[in-house]
XYZ file of C-alpha atoms in Angstrom:
766
model
C -77.137 -29.767 -11.660
C -79.084 -31.886 -13.553
C -79.618 -35.349 -12.731
C -80.790 -37.980 -15.349
C -83.014 -40.672 -14.496
C -83.937 -43.103 -16.780
C -87.550 -45.303 -16.908
C -88.807 -45.456 -20.621
C -87.125 -42.107 -21.527
C -84.933 -39.652 -20.555
C -86.187 -36.792 -17.477
C -83.857 -33.717 -16.850
C -84.310 -32.079 -14.281
C -82.735 -28.440 -13.213
C -81.320 -26.869 -9.680
C -83.289 -28.156 -6.800
C -85.177 -24.262 -5.058
C -84.836 -23.920 -1.462
C -87.916 -23.484 0.356
C -89.017 -24.815 4.377
C -91.784 -26.593 5.136
C -93.734 -28.964 7.398
C -97.264 -30.493 7.064
C -98.666 -32.529 9.292
C -97.858 -35.245 13.211
C -99.615 -37.829 13.681
C -98.995 -40.937 16.313
C -96.956 -43.766 15.085
C -95.384 -46.293 16.474
C -96.305 -45.515 19.676
C -94.608 -42.270 19.520
C -94.683 -39.187 17.558
C -94.090 -38.607 13.679
C -93.694 -35.327 11.911
C -94.924 -35.213 8.433
C -92.003 -34.188 6.679
C -93.798 -34.945 3.759
C -94.697 -31.972 1.812
C -98.002 -33.404 0.579
C -101.121 -31.746 3.031
C -102.653 -35.213 4.792
C -100.849 -37.974 7.561
C -98.026 -39.956 5.398
C -95.827 -41.339 9.483
C -98.242 -44.528 10.064
C -97.483 -45.302 6.437
C -93.863 -44.971 6.900
C -93.551 -46.982 10.474
C -94.021 -49.758 9.598
C -90.581 -49.520 6.422
C -88.717 -47.665 9.308
C -89.153 -48.933 12.976
C -88.704 -52.171 15.077
C -89.813 -52.786 18.452
C -88.689 -49.994 20.614
C -88.696 -47.727 18.441
C -90.177 -44.799 18.244
C -91.236 -42.862 14.557
C -90.627 -39.257 16.141
C -89.976 -37.938 12.084
C -90.749 -39.149 9.409
C -86.471 -38.978 9.201
C -85.948 -39.513 12.837
C -86.507 -42.586 14.856
C -86.090 -43.356 19.160
C -85.237 -45.665 20.605
C -85.596 -46.967 24.166
C -81.926 -45.752 24.576
C -82.423 -42.385 23.645
C -80.898 -43.120 20.176
C -81.830 -40.721 17.829
C -81.342 -42.562 14.334
C -81.205 -40.101 11.400
C -83.531 -42.061 8.370
C -81.336 -40.440 5.470
C -82.626 -40.823 1.893
C -79.454 -40.511 -0.359
C -76.794 -43.699 -1.058
C -72.719 -44.028 0.994
C -70.837 -44.509 -2.352
C -68.001 -42.887 -0.269
C -69.372 -39.314 -0.006
C -69.898 -38.837 3.351
C -73.532 -37.412 2.582
C -75.181 -39.817 5.231
C -73.317 -38.265 8.339
C -72.904 -34.653 7.026
C -76.967 -35.123 6.652
C -77.090 -37.050 10.471
C -75.129 -33.808 11.535
C -77.469 -31.541 9.768
C -80.659 -32.723 11.622
C -79.045 -33.311 14.512
C -77.786 -29.800 15.466
C -81.060 -28.361 14.565
C -82.012 -31.229 17.387
C -80.230 -30.112 19.735
C -79.488 -33.765 19.963
C -75.790 -35.874 21.527
C -73.705 -36.412 18.953
C -72.566 -39.310 20.148
C -76.238 -41.171 20.649
C -76.746 -40.266 16.555
C -76.327 -42.959 14.251
C -78.082 -43.539 10.305
C -79.878 -45.483 8.069
C -80.695 -45.409 4.098
C -84.258 -45.432 3.692
C -86.284 -47.726 1.911
C -86.667 -47.603 -1.434
C -90.424 -46.692 -1.573
C -92.536 -44.855 -3.236
C -93.197 -42.704 0.107
C -89.475 -41.646 0.594
C -89.481 -40.777 -3.494
C -87.516 -37.699 -3.942
C -89.992 -34.947 -4.500
C -88.146 -32.118 -4.250
C -86.900 -32.537 -7.920
C -89.852 -30.746 -8.346
C -88.703 -27.940 -7.258
C -86.106 -27.550 -10.018
C -88.374 -27.714 -12.771
C -91.052 -24.420 -12.049
C -86.746 -22.908 -12.126
C -86.563 -21.686 -8.455
C -89.964 -19.941 -8.437
C -90.909 -19.098 -5.277
C -94.708 -21.169 -4.317
C -97.008 -19.167 -2.781
C -97.676 -20.689 1.549
C -101.258 -20.920 0.472
C -100.531 -23.067 -2.335
C -97.378 -24.694 -1.018
C -99.517 -28.289 0.276
C -101.453 -27.987 -3.691
C -98.338 -28.268 -5.038
C -96.534 -29.993 -2.539
C -98.866 -33.232 -3.297
C -98.595 -32.806 -6.874
C -94.575 -33.232 -6.043
C -95.209 -36.131 -4.224
C -97.015 -37.844 -6.696
C -94.246 -37.257 -9.228
C -91.339 -38.630 -7.939
C -93.442 -41.508 -7.522
C -94.278 -41.934 -10.958
C -91.531 -41.482 -11.872
C -89.214 -43.936 -9.234
C -87.261 -40.586 -8.137
C -84.681 -42.020 -4.941
C -80.904 -40.047 -6.418
C -77.907 -39.336 -4.724
C -75.972 -37.875 -7.444
C -75.247 -33.975 -8.778
C -73.835 -32.666 -5.570
C -77.672 -32.499 -4.371
C -77.374 -34.674 -1.267
C -76.476 -31.480 1.560
C -77.858 -28.497 -0.231
C -81.079 -29.609 -0.911
C -81.979 -32.138 1.721
C -80.313 -31.219 4.289
C -80.720 -27.982 4.262
C -84.534 -28.035 3.638
C -85.131 -32.070 4.716
C -83.187 -32.225 7.478
C -82.550 -29.327 8.297
C -87.035 -28.466 9.287
C -87.117 -31.985 10.593
C -84.672 -31.665 13.628
C -86.058 -28.369 14.591
C -89.240 -29.128 13.922
C -88.958 -32.156 16.470
C -87.149 -29.851 19.311
C -90.052 -27.838 19.459
C -92.314 -29.999 19.465
C -90.547 -32.861 22.287
C -90.094 -28.912 23.884
C -93.844 -28.391 23.362
C -94.581 -31.555 25.389
C -92.401 -31.249 27.715
C -94.231 -27.506 29.244
C -97.402 -29.558 28.982
C -96.601 -32.565 31.674
C -94.343 -30.234 33.923
C -97.031 -27.168 33.257
C -94.027 -24.347 33.160
C -93.668 -22.225 30.102
C -91.979 -22.976 27.023
C -90.001 -20.548 26.773
C -88.564 -22.031 30.048
C -87.627 -24.817 28.342
C -84.255 -25.468 27.514
C -82.355 -28.905 25.315
C -79.235 -30.111 25.264
C -77.829 -33.208 24.639
C -81.209 -34.862 23.593
C -83.018 -34.394 26.516
C -84.590 -30.953 27.630
C -84.358 -29.377 30.922
C -86.173 -26.820 33.014
C -83.542 -25.477 35.482
C -86.490 -23.173 37.603
C -87.452 -26.802 39.010
C -83.922 -28.997 38.252
C -85.837 -31.116 35.116
C -84.187 -33.080 33.343
C -85.980 -35.432 30.994
C -84.751 -37.340 27.839
C -86.393 -37.028 24.248
C -87.466 -40.271 24.130
C -89.769 -39.760 26.813
C -91.921 -38.047 25.688
C -92.603 -39.062 22.089
C -96.196 -40.030 22.674
C -97.250 -37.306 24.475
C -95.968 -35.031 21.284
C -97.059 -37.260 18.966
C -100.953 -35.603 19.330
C -99.901 -32.185 18.853
C -99.571 -29.900 15.480
C -96.136 -29.939 13.703
C -95.314 -26.080 13.721
C -95.238 -24.587 9.984
C -92.381 -22.798 10.004
C -89.847 -24.166 13.116
C -87.181 -21.603 14.176
C -84.178 -22.542 12.380
C -80.565 -21.993 13.898
C -78.758 -19.418 13.124
C -74.849 -20.085 11.975
C -73.555 -18.259 15.199
C -75.775 -21.448 16.969
C -74.302 -24.132 15.170
C -72.571 -26.740 17.190
C -72.249 -29.895 15.009
C -72.536 -27.987 11.817
C -69.737 -26.110 10.265
C -67.598 -28.756 12.141
C -65.902 -32.079 11.564
C -67.480 -34.578 13.548
C -66.241 -38.641 13.324
C -67.431 -40.537 10.197
C -70.701 -42.976 11.412
C -69.683 -45.321 7.814
C -65.764 -45.087 8.486
C -65.710 -47.778 11.349
C -67.755 -50.045 10.152
C -65.242 -49.659 6.640
C -62.215 -49.832 8.781
C -63.245 -53.368 10.829
C -65.280 -55.228 8.272
C -67.692 -54.906 8.558
C -69.356 -52.314 6.765
C -71.444 -54.382 3.911
C -70.879 -54.509 0.104
C -73.785 -55.640 -2.295
C -70.458 -58.204 -3.541
C -70.687 -59.469 0.220
C -74.082 -60.548 0.003
C -74.026 -64.590 0.967
C -77.720 -65.944 0.301
C -78.674 -69.910 0.412
C -78.036 -71.481 -2.912
C -76.852 -68.750 -4.499
C -74.967 -68.941 -7.607
C -72.736 -66.899 -10.179
C -72.321 -65.288 -13.679
C -70.845 -63.232 -15.146
C -71.512 -61.441 -18.277
C -71.322 -60.279 -21.860
C -72.745 -57.993 -23.940
C -72.464 -57.088 -27.263
C -69.393 -55.773 -27.980
C -70.729 -52.977 -30.206
C -73.204 -51.245 -28.939
C -76.969 -52.349 -29.945
C -75.379 -55.414 -31.653
C -77.002 -59.169 -30.510
C -75.705 -62.315 -30.870
C -76.717 -64.036 -34.599
C -75.678 -67.860 -33.013
C -73.919 -68.734 -30.726
C -72.191 -72.603 -29.605
C -72.067 -73.170 -25.776
C -70.917 -76.809 -26.021
C -67.921 -76.617 -25.003
C -68.719 -73.872 -22.936
C -71.222 -76.517 -20.648
C -68.892 -79.165 -20.819
C -67.215 -77.520 -18.248
C -66.101 -77.827 -14.169
C -68.894 -76.385 -12.460
C -70.616 -74.598 -15.443
C -74.630 -75.060 -14.876
C -76.215 -72.465 -17.328
C -75.660 -70.748 -20.395
C -78.779 -67.968 -20.472
C -79.188 -64.675 -23.098
C -80.710 -61.720 -21.738
C -82.422 -58.390 -22.746
C -81.787 -57.214 -26.592
C -83.992 -55.653 -29.197
C -86.794 -58.173 -29.214
C -87.194 -58.053 -26.133
C -86.641 -53.882 -25.830
C -84.669 -53.830 -23.054
C -86.938 -51.641 -20.884
C -83.482 -50.413 -19.070
C -82.374 -49.276 -21.340
C -84.157 -46.568 -22.549
C -83.207 -44.057 -25.520
C -80.534 -45.998 -25.851
C -80.756 -49.678 -26.941
C -77.701 -51.709 -25.854
C -77.321 -55.123 -27.470
C -77.885 -58.379 -26.304
C -76.179 -59.763 -23.629
C -75.109 -63.855 -22.701
C -74.843 -64.698 -19.685
C -72.651 -67.835 -17.590
C -73.673 -69.234 -14.210
C -71.623 -70.893 -12.479
C -70.719 -72.345 -9.023
C -68.373 -70.173 -8.721
C -67.438 -66.742 -10.404
C -63.983 -68.085 -12.027
C -65.700 -70.802 -13.838
C -68.717 -69.122 -14.677
C -65.927 -66.451 -16.008
C -63.895 -69.276 -17.629
C -67.252 -70.383 -19.379
C -67.957 -66.934 -20.809
C -64.055 -67.464 -22.568
C -65.662 -70.777 -23.609
C -68.303 -69.356 -26.019
C -68.414 -69.180 -29.443
C -70.535 -66.055 -30.126
C -71.230 -64.175 -33.593
C -72.489 -61.232 -33.144
C -74.973 -59.190 -35.488
C -73.946 -56.160 -35.469
C -76.000 -54.010 -38.036
C -73.543 -51.926 -39.695
C -72.539 -50.058 -36.959
C -68.710 -51.757 -36.655
C -67.802 -49.374 -38.844
C -67.352 -46.371 -36.901
C -64.093 -45.826 -34.789
C -63.472 -41.965 -33.322
C -62.194 -40.529 -35.544
C -64.421 -40.946 -37.665
C -67.057 -38.894 -34.632
C -64.838 -36.465 -34.215
C -64.683 -35.588 -37.765
C -68.630 -36.321 -37.551
C -68.364 -33.591 -34.540
C -66.267 -31.112 -37.202
C -68.643 -30.967 -39.942
C -71.333 -30.390 -38.100
C -69.620 -27.412 -35.383
C -68.719 -26.195 -39.366
C -72.409 -26.895 -40.546
C -74.219 -25.207 -37.561
C -77.143 -26.044 -39.021
C -80.004 -25.579 -36.060
C -77.674 -24.197 -33.571
C -79.265 -23.725 -29.839
C -77.723 -21.003 -27.690
C -76.960 -21.311 -24.397
C -76.276 -17.264 -24.095
C -76.451 -14.627 -26.555
C -76.240 -11.245 -25.370
C -74.105 -8.241 -26.687
C -73.337 -7.168 -29.803
C -70.704 -9.976 -31.269
C -70.454 -9.088 -34.861
C -69.761 -5.509 -34.071
C -66.696 -6.602 -31.658
C -65.329 -8.686 -33.890
C -65.494 -6.162 -37.466
C -63.826 -3.485 -34.524
C -61.707 -6.095 -33.643
C -57.354 -5.178 -32.890
C -56.133 -8.941 -32.002
C -58.898 -12.009 -32.915
C -58.537 -15.021 -31.344
C -59.071 -18.240 -32.459
C -58.484 -21.883 -30.556
C -60.051 -25.022 -30.528
C -60.293 -27.670 -28.060
C -61.258 -31.980 -27.283
C -61.848 -34.349 -24.969
C -63.176 -37.943 -25.216
C -64.814 -40.288 -24.117
C -63.988 -41.649 -20.305
C -65.144 -44.764 -18.314
C -66.211 -43.950 -14.412
C -63.732 -46.942 -13.459
C -65.531 -47.128 -9.821
C -63.173 -49.946 -8.082
C -65.296 -51.766 -7.012
C -66.993 -54.057 -11.060
C -71.291 -53.519 -11.210
C -72.920 -56.676 -9.228
C -75.433 -57.951 -8.397
C -77.670 -60.718 -6.797
C -81.002 -61.691 -7.693
C -83.798 -64.044 -6.912
C -86.970 -64.245 -8.350
C -89.341 -66.793 -7.324
C -93.568 -66.982 -6.558
C -93.966 -64.190 -8.869
C -91.374 -62.143 -6.835
C -87.772 -60.364 -6.973
C -85.015 -59.869 -4.545
C -82.574 -57.827 -4.998
C -78.993 -56.962 -3.147
C -77.309 -54.744 -4.735
C -75.555 -51.054 -4.032
C -77.050 -48.344 -6.211
C -77.533 -44.287 -6.425
C -81.235 -44.672 -6.810
C -82.480 -47.516 -5.199
C -86.147 -46.671 -6.270
C -85.953 -45.753 -9.613
C -83.292 -49.311 -9.715
C -86.427 -51.386 -7.771
C -88.989 -49.824 -10.685
C -86.843 -50.862 -13.672
C -86.458 -54.208 -12.304
C -90.662 -54.793 -11.610
C -90.333 -53.841 -15.609
C -88.150 -54.772 -16.861
C -89.640 -58.600 -15.145
C -93.162 -57.354 -16.029
C -93.634 -57.010 -12.196
C -95.332 -54.777 -10.009
C -93.565 -52.522 -8.249
C -94.962 -54.232 -4.819
C -93.644 -57.545 -6.779
C -89.820 -56.636 -5.723
C -87.807 -56.070 -2.722
C -83.740 -54.670 -2.671
C -81.841 -53.819 -0.789
C -79.124 -50.908 -0.867
C -75.198 -51.375 0.246
C -72.809 -49.837 0.304
C -70.423 -48.477 -2.999
C -66.896 -48.994 -4.078
C -67.754 -45.563 -6.095
C -70.135 -44.306 -8.052
C -69.084 -41.327 -9.229
C -72.961 -41.802 -11.491
C -72.006 -44.770 -12.883
C -74.284 -46.263 -10.896
C -77.744 -44.393 -11.167
C -77.758 -46.351 -13.840
C -79.794 -49.963 -13.968
C -78.531 -52.049 -16.164
C -76.730 -54.599 -13.833
C -79.827 -54.845 -11.963
C -82.012 -54.743 -14.388
C -79.141 -58.327 -15.929
C -79.731 -60.266 -12.314
C -82.690 -60.397 -12.660
C -83.417 -61.632 -16.044
C -81.028 -64.073 -15.567
C -82.014 -65.173 -11.968
C -85.484 -65.215 -13.456
C -84.242 -67.798 -15.738
C -81.986 -70.112 -13.850
C -84.958 -69.877 -10.765
C -82.086 -69.628 -8.232
C -80.166 -66.760 -6.431
C -77.435 -65.907 -9.100
C -74.907 -63.243 -8.335
C -73.734 -62.031 -10.966
C -70.380 -59.833 -11.417
C -69.159 -57.922 -14.545
C -65.387 -58.787 -14.986
C -63.233 -55.635 -15.177
C -63.278 -55.662 -18.785
C -66.560 -55.347 -18.902
C -67.054 -52.520 -16.722
C -65.077 -50.362 -18.949
C -66.134 -51.443 -22.798
C -70.554 -51.551 -21.210
C -70.453 -47.761 -19.080
C -71.942 -45.747 -19.755
C -69.593 -43.019 -20.949
C -68.104 -39.346 -19.618
C -69.534 -37.928 -23.583
C -67.236 -37.040 -25.778
C -66.500 -33.304 -26.833
C -65.469 -30.484 -29.515
C -65.319 -26.711 -28.588
C -64.549 -24.274 -30.893
C -63.490 -20.643 -29.676
C -63.573 -17.010 -30.811
C -63.111 -13.895 -28.754
C -60.979 -10.579 -29.926
C -59.442 -7.555 -28.396
C -59.789 -4.394 -29.091
C -58.060 -1.472 -29.481
C -57.896 -0.528 -25.625
C -56.245 -4.276 -24.870
C -60.123 -5.123 -23.985
C -62.063 -8.306 -24.417
C -65.001 -7.578 -25.748
C -66.438 -10.220 -27.563
C -67.051 -14.634 -26.439
C -68.350 -17.093 -29.038
C -68.430 -20.693 -28.513
C -69.688 -23.341 -30.778
C -69.751 -26.896 -29.492
C -71.267 -30.568 -29.553
C -74.513 -31.382 -27.516
C -75.618 -30.313 -25.199
C -76.360 -32.310 -22.031
C -76.208 -31.028 -17.994
C -76.443 -28.863 -16.175
C -77.109 -26.626 -18.810
C -74.585 -23.698 -17.371
C -70.941 -25.600 -17.539
C -70.278 -23.702 -21.058
C -71.303 -20.559 -19.674
C -67.746 -18.061 -18.478
C -68.176 -15.900 -15.336
C -66.267 -12.912 -16.655
C -66.705 -9.578 -18.095
C -67.315 -9.683 -21.587
C -69.890 -7.667 -23.163
C -70.601 -9.772 -26.643
C -71.235 -13.163 -25.840
C -72.418 -15.583 -28.090
C -72.052 -19.757 -26.537
C -74.494 -21.994 -28.540
C -74.240 -26.241 -29.828
C -74.776 -27.955 -32.362
C -76.307 -31.782 -32.227
C -74.112 -34.347 -33.473
C -75.505 -37.416 -31.962
C -73.926 -41.250 -31.726
C -74.505 -44.549 -30.268
C -71.989 -44.588 -27.884
C -74.756 -45.093 -24.884
C -73.335 -41.986 -21.811
C -74.212 -41.240 -19.056
C -73.561 -38.277 -15.940
C -70.205 -38.665 -14.959
C -68.672 -36.457 -11.667
C -69.361 -32.928 -12.138
C -70.827 -34.163 -15.644
C -70.621 -31.385 -18.601
C -69.050 -28.698 -16.064
C -65.363 -31.164 -16.996
C -65.248 -30.545 -20.319
C -66.638 -26.853 -20.482
C -64.139 -26.369 -17.565
C -61.127 -27.779 -19.548
C -62.493 -26.137 -22.760
C -63.501 -22.056 -21.139
C -61.010 -21.985 -18.974
C -57.923 -22.942 -21.398
C -58.985 -20.508 -23.620
C -58.943 -17.179 -20.913
C -55.584 -18.632 -20.539
C -54.773 -18.182 -24.744
C -56.419 -14.933 -24.102
C -54.563 -13.641 -21.496
C -51.525 -15.631 -23.316
C -52.607 -12.828 -26.328
C -52.623 -9.835 -24.428
C -49.857 -10.693 -23.262
C -50.674 -11.010 -19.566
C -50.461 -12.042 -16.393
C -53.054 -15.230 -16.638
C -54.070 -14.683 -12.727
C -54.404 -10.881 -12.524
C -56.403 -11.097 -16.326
C -58.426 -13.359 -14.563
C -58.957 -11.244 -11.153
C -59.260 -8.046 -13.929
C -62.419 -9.688 -15.596
C -64.016 -10.739 -12.158
C -64.158 -6.982 -10.492
C -67.629 -7.634 -10.050
C -67.672 -10.785 -8.469
C -66.267 -10.306 -4.874
C -67.218 -14.473 -4.333
C -65.484 -15.577 -7.244
C -62.593 -12.995 -7.293
C -61.986 -13.877 -3.462
C -61.671 -17.978 -4.399
C -58.934 -16.695 -7.054
C -56.984 -14.398 -4.673
C -56.601 -16.935 -2.525
C -55.384 -19.478 -4.426
C -53.313 -17.519 -6.304
C -51.751 -16.470 -2.755
C -51.775 -19.758 -0.903
C -49.797 -21.113 -4.070
C -47.145 -18.268 -3.903
C -48.129 -17.019 -7.615
C -45.849 -14.519 -7.230
C -42.683 -16.721 -6.662
C -40.713 -17.813 -9.405
C -39.533 -21.480 -10.458
C -37.205 -23.247 -11.500
C -37.059 -23.533 -15.584
C -39.150 -27.230 -16.500
C -41.502 -26.584 -13.774
C -44.582 -24.428 -14.545
C -47.681 -23.028 -12.467
C -51.503 -22.834 -13.952
C -54.174 -21.296 -12.495
C -58.177 -21.797 -13.625
C -61.001 -21.276 -11.853
C -64.524 -22.632 -12.141
C -68.213 -23.376 -9.830
C -70.097 -26.026 -10.030
C -72.683 -27.596 -8.288
C -73.292 -23.843 -5.673
C -69.372 -24.321 -4.847
C -66.737 -21.580 -6.597
C -63.684 -23.165 -6.868
C -60.467 -21.780 -7.739
C -57.402 -24.079 -8.242
C -53.486 -23.857 -8.988
C -50.972 -26.516 -10.149
C -47.596 -26.637 -10.767
C -45.921 -29.017 -12.327
C -42.241 -30.601 -13.347
C -41.732 -30.955 -17.097
C -38.295 -33.165 -17.795
C -38.125 -34.456 -21.061
C -41.693 -34.071 -22.594
C -42.578 -36.035 -19.271
C -45.259 -34.133 -17.124
C -45.139 -34.735 -12.337
C -47.981 -32.587 -11.049
C -45.972 -31.492 -8.232
C -48.788 -30.083 -6.390
C -52.340 -28.494 -6.541
C -53.604 -25.876 -4.822
C -57.344 -25.296 -3.803
C -59.325 -22.567 -2.702
C -63.502 -23.868 -2.582
C -66.514 -21.448 -1.479
C -69.093 -23.711 -0.589
C -70.538 -21.203 1.034
C -70.776 -22.240 4.490
C -69.486 -26.189 4.485
C -71.406 -27.520 6.849
C -68.358 -30.854 7.183
C -65.127 -28.587 6.949
C -62.838 -32.163 6.374
C -65.693 -34.280 4.745
C -66.182 -31.212 2.636
C -61.755 -30.795 1.852
C -61.037 -34.980 1.238
C -64.060 -34.823 -1.257
C -61.683 -31.840 -3.223
C -58.928 -34.062 -2.939
C -61.016 -37.182 -4.562
C -62.254 -34.390 -7.059
C -59.001 -33.681 -8.364
C -57.153 -37.484 -8.088
C -60.166 -38.046 -10.324
C -59.966 -34.865 -12.648
C -55.857 -35.407 -12.588
C -56.567 -39.540 -13.813
C -58.806 -38.794 -16.424
C -56.399 -35.230 -17.546
C -52.963 -36.748 -17.483
C -54.628 -40.608 -19.257
C -58.997 -41.161 -18.645
C -59.798 -41.713 -22.787
C -62.210 -44.072 -24.099
C -61.540 -44.898 -27.944
C -64.135 -46.759 -30.574
C -62.587 -48.524 -33.232
C -65.069 -50.984 -35.038
C -67.884 -49.666 -33.280
C -66.419 -51.316 -29.648
C -64.347 -50.083 -27.077
C -60.728 -50.692 -27.509
C -60.122 -50.551 -23.985
C -60.522 -53.455 -21.527
C -58.955 -53.023 -17.767
C -55.981 -50.724 -15.635
C -53.674 -51.386 -18.501
C -54.693 -49.817 -21.768
C -57.391 -47.563 -19.240
C -54.589 -46.065 -16.492
C -56.487 -44.121 -13.537
C -53.260 -42.062 -10.601
C -51.537 -44.031 -8.577
C -50.670 -43.280 -5.349
C -46.671 -42.862 -6.734
C -48.093 -40.238 -8.935
C -50.755 -38.306 -6.741
C -49.147 -34.341 -5.986
C -49.041 -33.260 -2.798
C -52.923 -31.000 -2.500
C -53.744 -28.247 -0.114
C -56.995 -26.974 -0.106
C -57.985 -23.469 1.785
C -61.790 -23.432 2.730
C -63.644 -19.480 2.637
C -67.460 -19.950 4.192
C -68.348 -16.472 1.824
C -72.673 -16.441 3.136
C -73.748 -17.658 -0.034
C -76.245 -20.751 -0.284
C -74.624 -24.218 0.253
C -72.857 -25.737 -2.357
C -71.908 -28.893 -3.012
C -68.453 -31.409 -1.997
C -68.559 -34.494 -4.092
C -68.190 -32.580 -7.366
C -67.247 -29.063 -7.300
C -63.091 -30.411 -7.230
C -62.704 -31.752 -10.338
C -63.722 -29.336 -13.037
C -60.925 -26.388 -12.410
C -57.883 -29.510 -12.469
C -57.686 -30.405 -16.143
C -57.022 -26.900 -17.216
C -55.274 -25.760 -14.427
C -52.784 -28.682 -15.563
C -52.214 -27.768 -19.307
C -52.217 -24.016 -18.085
C -49.205 -25.299 -16.117
C -47.898 -26.717 -18.950
C -48.173 -24.077 -20.470
C -45.970 -22.119 -18.388
C -43.173 -24.209 -18.182
C -42.641 -25.391 -21.914
C -44.444 -22.887 -24.031
C -46.376 -25.536 -25.806
C -51.138 -25.242 -25.081
C -52.297 -28.705 -24.245
C -55.498 -28.591 -26.359
C -56.929 -32.101 -26.749
C -55.976 -34.828 -23.588
C -55.536 -37.123 -22.244
C -51.599 -35.691 -21.692
C -50.482 -39.377 -22.294
C -51.007 -39.337 -26.150
C -49.500 -35.316 -26.378
C -45.756 -35.452 -27.258
C -44.459 -33.022 -24.988
C -40.330 -33.617 -25.909
C -41.829 -33.136 -29.755
C -43.153 -30.140 -29.541
C -40.400 -28.862 -26.811
C -37.849 -29.367 -30.070
C -40.513 -28.423 -32.340
C -40.209 -24.923 -30.480
C -36.890 -24.782 -29.756
C -36.030 -24.763 -33.229
C -37.938 -22.124 -34.623
C -36.742 -19.750 -31.711
């Protein structure tokens, strides 16, 4: 998977490579430190001051122990509802043999020392580094990560990268060092010492002591370079359901989100950016706003003249903010502004123009790039017994996080302090510093739980706005976006048009597969198919627009999953064969793919007949290292579609937290259904037409289907959980509608699809 990082430009990183590592151990804070740091040298002394308080010892870059033997796991990922911080703590605690009742977590500070250097392994495309060169390469990648301010949560990478190749190793190394320290103290062989529930045990001498007792001595030992990891059969916490550590505070209300922040002397602000992307203020009359009770100031930020440091390659225009004693007063003041915008001719573009441009560029196929070219597509076309063609499209989508964008900032005496919920704390800190002309050390950032992220909170525009407003008013400012601003100033999932052609030969086999789509984004493998088709030509053409885009839950897998799994269904229909069995035949050499497909079909009762007006559809997608097959059941009445049931089969290699995995798959399905049924951002006169949940609908509880999730531990590398549930649901839904009605859905959302008319038209033709 790929995460995009914006600083002065855009960096695209590919799959993270798996590799174990340990470097050095040193004394720190009265305890001991293991430099699970991926570079030569002693890093723990630098980090101890960042993460420890009185009575705590840094046991490891990722672990500290207090005097009560409580283990705190320092997690380098943000919490936005996905539960990753708990699961990462699970992974370390299991390898460390820690007592789960004594395990806590805290988020790593936004310091360069906690930069996400593991992204560097994606650069080399999965190659293994020789042991002799590993320290040098690790040091280089850490320096790169620091310079790029990488501290990302996204791409379903937390568990399958940091967890597998950071947390587990850190826990195992700490355990071995504690054993060695106890063996030296007790004068017994290390092989005779056992660990259990955060204690060291020597049965022969009836000795038992807590881990915390041996931290000082263990600090003097050299850490093992390759600690022994547990086998699956030895796991006590990994692979089992445990209570999420963040849930109690969210239930009792003590959990802190960015909007809960209260700073002495704080005022509020809300903001409006140019409705047309890239526009600026031509002139403004703020007299009416300034006369309103509670309004303190009206300020302008950003724009081309200021060269928005946070905009990267996409200039997002100028903003105006109203600062007031309360949010409602600020909002009323914003509504009272009389603004004339300079749009630079970009206000003549609409969604129809954009899709027409896509069509022209696909047809022209100038400078077409290739994702996959294999076999002889031309020969297959020449010898085809049947040719099947189809074209699909999906619109721009907003993220629609339940907590709108917000940040609190205070700029004074050459220093900025900012309180925020974001997916890249170090990157946000860096962006704020750049926007203010500060050094990184002049910015302090506090990260909080997020009320939804989905990729939106990886873009620091709202953080920079807050800092720039606070710098002008010289008071702590809590900037809150209205829902309207949130919908109209997103970084959207890109709209895409995709064109297909396939051939069926005289034997009834699919002989070739051709696909051309607009705009290559991330991840690179999203348009590829798992099916056994000898000749394939999958490629893309560039068709840029000025609509800002960014990562959206499961990124391009959502678009291409809909395209490819709809088209494979159309091929089954052209052959007049069962779409599930058709897929199974084409997956005969891929046992893990076939297993999830078979499981979903079996649990859904695929062969059981349905009443008229009801239908089933199936789809399969591999994304973020996880295989997911989904069956959707629908009822179509008078052209209205009701999703009754979704059955998902999931193979993540190993479900580290089975209940957490199921929750994430269910969440992804709901998110994907919202998009498939209602999600659409349209452009009118260069601006987003939608503004709130009345015209950008999301799935309500009354519309939510029954969801059944079945987990298969297929034994492959550990895959992701947060995103793989989303891609398959839209094509499975469209395929179910075809099964129920005979009408094929080739563009989303369904709300625009006049299904009743098409059914009646089909009846008339019949």
